Short mmCIF file of C-alpha atoms in Angstrom, two decimals:
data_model
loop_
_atom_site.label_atom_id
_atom_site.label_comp_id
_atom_site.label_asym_id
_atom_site.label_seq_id
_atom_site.Cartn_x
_atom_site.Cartn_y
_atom_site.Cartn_z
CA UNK Q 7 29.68 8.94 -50.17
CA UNK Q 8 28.83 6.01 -52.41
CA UNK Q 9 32.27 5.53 -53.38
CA UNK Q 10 33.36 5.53 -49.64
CA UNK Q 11 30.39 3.24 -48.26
CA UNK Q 12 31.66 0.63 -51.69
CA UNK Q 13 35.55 0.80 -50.60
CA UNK Q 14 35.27 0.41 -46.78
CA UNK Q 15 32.64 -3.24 -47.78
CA UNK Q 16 35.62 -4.24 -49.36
CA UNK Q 17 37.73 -3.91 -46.17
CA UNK Q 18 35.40 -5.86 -44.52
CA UNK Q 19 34.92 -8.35 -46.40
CA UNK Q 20 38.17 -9.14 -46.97
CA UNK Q 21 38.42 -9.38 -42.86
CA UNK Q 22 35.67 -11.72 -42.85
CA UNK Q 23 37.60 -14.11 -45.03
CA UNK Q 24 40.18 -13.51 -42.49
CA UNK Q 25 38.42 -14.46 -39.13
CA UNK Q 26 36.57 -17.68 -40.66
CA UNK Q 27 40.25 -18.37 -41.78
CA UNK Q 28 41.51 -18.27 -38.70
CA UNK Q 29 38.60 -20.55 -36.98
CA UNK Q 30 39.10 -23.32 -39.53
CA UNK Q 31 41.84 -26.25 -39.04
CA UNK Q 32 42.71 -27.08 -42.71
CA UNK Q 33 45.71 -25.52 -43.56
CA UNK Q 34 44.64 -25.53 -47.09
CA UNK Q 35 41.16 -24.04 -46.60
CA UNK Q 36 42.63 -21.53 -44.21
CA UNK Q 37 45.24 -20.22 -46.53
CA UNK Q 38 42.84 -20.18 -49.31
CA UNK Q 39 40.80 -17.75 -47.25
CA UNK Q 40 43.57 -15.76 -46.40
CA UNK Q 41 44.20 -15.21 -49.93
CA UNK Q 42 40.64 -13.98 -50.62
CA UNK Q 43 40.57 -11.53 -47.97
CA UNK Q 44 44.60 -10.74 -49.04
CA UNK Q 45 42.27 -9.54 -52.78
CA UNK Q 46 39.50 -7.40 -51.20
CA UNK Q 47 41.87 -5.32 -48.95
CA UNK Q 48 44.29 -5.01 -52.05
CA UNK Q 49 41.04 -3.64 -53.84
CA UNK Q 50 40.45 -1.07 -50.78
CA UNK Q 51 43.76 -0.04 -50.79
CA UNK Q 52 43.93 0.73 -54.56
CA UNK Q 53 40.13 2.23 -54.82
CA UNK Q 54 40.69 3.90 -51.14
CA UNK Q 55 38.87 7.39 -51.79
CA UNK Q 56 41.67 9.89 -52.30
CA UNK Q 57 44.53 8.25 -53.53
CA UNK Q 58 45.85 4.37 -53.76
CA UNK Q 59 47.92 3.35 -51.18
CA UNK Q 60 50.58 1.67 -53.03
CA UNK Q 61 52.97 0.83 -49.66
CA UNK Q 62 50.23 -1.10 -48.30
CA UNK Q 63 49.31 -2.73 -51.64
CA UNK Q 64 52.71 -3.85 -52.08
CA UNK Q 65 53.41 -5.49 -48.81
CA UNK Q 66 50.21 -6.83 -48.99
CA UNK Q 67 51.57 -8.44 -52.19
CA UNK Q 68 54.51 -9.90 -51.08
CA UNK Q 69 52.31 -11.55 -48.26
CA UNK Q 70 50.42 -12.77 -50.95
CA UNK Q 71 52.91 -14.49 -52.98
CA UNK Q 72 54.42 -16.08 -49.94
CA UNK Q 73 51.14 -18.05 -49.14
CA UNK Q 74 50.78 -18.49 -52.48
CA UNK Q 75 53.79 -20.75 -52.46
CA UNK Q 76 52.53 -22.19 -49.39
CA UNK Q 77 49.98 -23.18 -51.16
CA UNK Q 78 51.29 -24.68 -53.79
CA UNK Q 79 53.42 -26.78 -51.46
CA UNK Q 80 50.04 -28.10 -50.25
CA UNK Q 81 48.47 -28.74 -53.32
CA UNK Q 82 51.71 -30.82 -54.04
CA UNK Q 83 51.73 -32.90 -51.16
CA UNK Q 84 48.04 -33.69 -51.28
CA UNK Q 85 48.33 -34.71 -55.29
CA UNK Q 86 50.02 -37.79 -56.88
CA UNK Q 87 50.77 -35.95 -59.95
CA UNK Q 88 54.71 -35.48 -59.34
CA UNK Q 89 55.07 -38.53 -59.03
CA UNK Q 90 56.56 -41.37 -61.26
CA UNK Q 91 54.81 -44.07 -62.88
CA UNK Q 92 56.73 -46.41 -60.27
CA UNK Q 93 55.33 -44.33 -57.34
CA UNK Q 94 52.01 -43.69 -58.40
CA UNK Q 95 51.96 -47.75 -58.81
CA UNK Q 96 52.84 -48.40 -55.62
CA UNK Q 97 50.75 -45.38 -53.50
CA UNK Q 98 48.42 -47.65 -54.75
CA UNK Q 99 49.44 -50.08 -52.22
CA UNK Q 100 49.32 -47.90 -49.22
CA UNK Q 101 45.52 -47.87 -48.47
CA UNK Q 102 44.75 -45.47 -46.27
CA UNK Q 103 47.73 -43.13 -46.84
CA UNK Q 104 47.36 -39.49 -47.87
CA UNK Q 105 49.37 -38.44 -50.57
CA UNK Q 106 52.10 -36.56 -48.27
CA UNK Q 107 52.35 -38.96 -45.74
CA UNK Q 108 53.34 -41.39 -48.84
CA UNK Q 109 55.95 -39.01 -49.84
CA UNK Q 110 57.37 -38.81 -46.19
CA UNK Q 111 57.67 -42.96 -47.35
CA UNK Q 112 59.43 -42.36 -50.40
CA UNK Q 113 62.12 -40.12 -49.14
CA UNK Q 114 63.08 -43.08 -46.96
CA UNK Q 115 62.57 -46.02 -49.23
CA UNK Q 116 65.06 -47.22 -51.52
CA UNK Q 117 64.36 -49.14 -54.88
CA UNK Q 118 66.61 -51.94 -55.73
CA UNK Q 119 66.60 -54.88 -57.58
CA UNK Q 120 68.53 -58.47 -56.99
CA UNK Q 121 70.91 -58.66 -59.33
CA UNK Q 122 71.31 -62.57 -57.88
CA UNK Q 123 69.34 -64.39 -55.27
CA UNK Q 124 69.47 -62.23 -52.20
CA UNK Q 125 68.34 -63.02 -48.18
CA UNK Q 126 66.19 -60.39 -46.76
CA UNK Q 127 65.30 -62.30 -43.72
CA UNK Q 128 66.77 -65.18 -41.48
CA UNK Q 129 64.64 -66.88 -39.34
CA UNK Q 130 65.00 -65.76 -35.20
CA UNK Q 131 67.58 -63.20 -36.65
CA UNK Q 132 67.22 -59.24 -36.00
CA UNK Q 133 66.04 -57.46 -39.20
CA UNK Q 134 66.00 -53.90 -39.28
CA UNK Q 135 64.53 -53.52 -42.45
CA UNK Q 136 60.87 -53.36 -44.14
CA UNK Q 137 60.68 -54.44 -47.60
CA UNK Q 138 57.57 -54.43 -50.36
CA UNK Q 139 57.78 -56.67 -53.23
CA UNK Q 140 57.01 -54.35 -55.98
CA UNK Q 141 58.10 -56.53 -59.14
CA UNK Q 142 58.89 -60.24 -59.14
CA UNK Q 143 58.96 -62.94 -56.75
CA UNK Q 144 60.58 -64.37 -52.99
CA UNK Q 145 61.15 -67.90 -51.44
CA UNK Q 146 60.12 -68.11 -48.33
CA UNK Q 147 61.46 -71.35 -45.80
CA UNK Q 148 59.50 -72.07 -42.63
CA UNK Q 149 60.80 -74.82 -41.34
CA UNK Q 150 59.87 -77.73 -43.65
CA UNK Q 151 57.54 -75.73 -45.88
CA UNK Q 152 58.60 -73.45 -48.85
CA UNK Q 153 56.36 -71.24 -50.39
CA UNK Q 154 57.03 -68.30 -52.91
CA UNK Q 155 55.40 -65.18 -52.76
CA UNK Q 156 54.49 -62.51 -55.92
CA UNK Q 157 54.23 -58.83 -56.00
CA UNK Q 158 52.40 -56.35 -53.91
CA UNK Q 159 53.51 -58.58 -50.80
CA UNK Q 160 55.14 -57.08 -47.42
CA UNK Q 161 58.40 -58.61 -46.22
CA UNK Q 162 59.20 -58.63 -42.42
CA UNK Q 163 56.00 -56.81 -41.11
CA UNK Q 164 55.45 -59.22 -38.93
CA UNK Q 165 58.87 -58.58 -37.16
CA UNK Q 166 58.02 -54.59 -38.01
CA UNK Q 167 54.93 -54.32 -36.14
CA UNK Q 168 55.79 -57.01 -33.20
CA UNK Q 169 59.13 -55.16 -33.12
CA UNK Q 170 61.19 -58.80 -32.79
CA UNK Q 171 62.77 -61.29 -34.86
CA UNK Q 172 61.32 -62.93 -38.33
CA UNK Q 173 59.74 -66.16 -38.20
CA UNK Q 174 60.49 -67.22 -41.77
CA UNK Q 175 63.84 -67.05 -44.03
CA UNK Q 176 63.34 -65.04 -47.06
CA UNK Q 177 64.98 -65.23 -50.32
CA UNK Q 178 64.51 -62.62 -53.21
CA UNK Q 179 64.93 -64.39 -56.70
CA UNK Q 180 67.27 -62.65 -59.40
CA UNK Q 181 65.62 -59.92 -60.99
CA UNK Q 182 63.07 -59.34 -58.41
CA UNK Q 183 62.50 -55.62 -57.52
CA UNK Q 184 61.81 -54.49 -54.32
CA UNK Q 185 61.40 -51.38 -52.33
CA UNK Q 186 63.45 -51.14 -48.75
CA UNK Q 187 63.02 -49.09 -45.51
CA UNK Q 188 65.07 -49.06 -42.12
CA UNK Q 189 62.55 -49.63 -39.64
CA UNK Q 190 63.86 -46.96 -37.46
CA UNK Q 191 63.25 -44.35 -39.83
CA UNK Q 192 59.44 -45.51 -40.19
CA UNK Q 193 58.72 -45.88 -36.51
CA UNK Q 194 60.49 -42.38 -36.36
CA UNK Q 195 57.82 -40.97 -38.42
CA UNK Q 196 55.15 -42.94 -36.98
CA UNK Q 197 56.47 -41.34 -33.63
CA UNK Q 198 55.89 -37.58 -34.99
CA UNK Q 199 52.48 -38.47 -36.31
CA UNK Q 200 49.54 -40.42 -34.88
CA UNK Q 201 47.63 -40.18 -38.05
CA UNK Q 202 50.83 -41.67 -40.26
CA UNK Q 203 51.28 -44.59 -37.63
CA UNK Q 204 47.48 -45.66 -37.79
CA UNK Q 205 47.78 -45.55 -41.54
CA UNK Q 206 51.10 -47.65 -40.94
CA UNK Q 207 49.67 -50.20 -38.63
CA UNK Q 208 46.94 -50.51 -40.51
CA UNK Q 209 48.30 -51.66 -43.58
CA UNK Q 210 50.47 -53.85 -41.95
CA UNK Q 211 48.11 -55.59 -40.78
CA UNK Q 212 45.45 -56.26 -43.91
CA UNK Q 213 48.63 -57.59 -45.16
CA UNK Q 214 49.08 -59.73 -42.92
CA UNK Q 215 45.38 -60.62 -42.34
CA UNK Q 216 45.62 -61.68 -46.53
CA UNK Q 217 48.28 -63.89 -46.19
CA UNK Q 218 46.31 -65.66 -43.50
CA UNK Q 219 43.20 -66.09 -45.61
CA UNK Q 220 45.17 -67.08 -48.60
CA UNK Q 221 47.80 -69.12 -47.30
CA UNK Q 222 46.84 -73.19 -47.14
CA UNK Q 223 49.04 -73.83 -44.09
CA UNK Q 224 49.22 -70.81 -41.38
CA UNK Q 225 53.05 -71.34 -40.79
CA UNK Q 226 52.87 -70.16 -44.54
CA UNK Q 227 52.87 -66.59 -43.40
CA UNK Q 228 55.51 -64.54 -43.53
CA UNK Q 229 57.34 -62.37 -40.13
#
């Protein structure tokens, strides 16, 4: 009887872990649940009172190492530690981002570097790009007024987030590395996710609100 009463706790314990599971919104706390209870009721099954029920264990298993993967999926996209030096230097940029909502970034962005002075904006001219100065420096001409810009700077965020033309020609120097993005793939994702075009917006504009504090003229800033 002892035996029985120890085996059938196990059962429901393991459906405990279940049913708070299943009342919790984190995907990762849920499926960590679900693989607690998935261990008690592969305990009942095994210690079961007559004999263990190896059908159930083994599909139970399988379950197991499905949301196990899962899992691990999760873990991946909520770490930084697959990525490169390069990309763990610049998720440092994007305040406010989670780690997966950066990646969703990086499987858009490009990495390139001028090879010789190279426009990435013209003044009243559509852009349809986003670009981040990761390594070296632009010129940037507003009318009379030229002004260079260093790393860690936004190009054409101003046309990004008012969705027009840039105010300001832009002129990457040789050697300069830079990181690009069509802006209809971002506003794509920003479309899918609330949360992602917040974080977007966001960072847009501190960067914008910097070069305003910084800049000595305020036709210095940059569209």
């Amino acid at each position: 009887m002892e035996t029985y009463i120890n085996t059938a706790l196990l059962i429901h314990i393991g459906a405990l872990f279940y049913i708070i599971a299943f009342l919790i919104r984190d995907e990762m706390k849920l499926r960590l649940l679900v693989l607690s209870g998935s261990v008690f009721y592969m305990l009942y099954y095994y210690l079961f009172p007559d004999v263990p029920l190896w059908d159930a264990i083994l599909t139970t298993v399988i379950l197991t190492l499905a949301n196990l993967i899962v899992l691990f999926r999760i873990l991946l996209e909520r770490s930084v530690l697959a990525l490169s030096v390069d990309e763990k230097q610049l998720f440092k940029a994007f305040e406010g981002f989670t780690p997966g909502q950066f990646r969703q970034l990086l499987k858009i962005a490009t990495w390139r570097i001028a090879q010789s002075p190279i426009d990435l904006t013209t003044e009243n001219q559509p852009l349809s790009k986003l670009y981040y100065i990761f390594q070296g420096s632009v010129k940037a001409t507003k009318g009379k007024h030229v002004f260079t810009l260093g790393n860690d700077n936004f190009i054409g965020e101003i046309a990004f987030v008012l969705n027009g033309p840039p105010t300001a020609d832009v002129k990457a120097i040789a050697g300069t590395r830079y990181v690009e993005w069509n802006s209809e793939e971002i506003r794509k994702l920003m479309a899918k996710s609330p949360s992602f075009e917040n974080a977007m917006m966001a960072l847009l504009s501190r960067d914008l609100a910097d070069k305003l504090a910084t800049s000595v003229q305020p036709e210095s800033v940059i569209a």
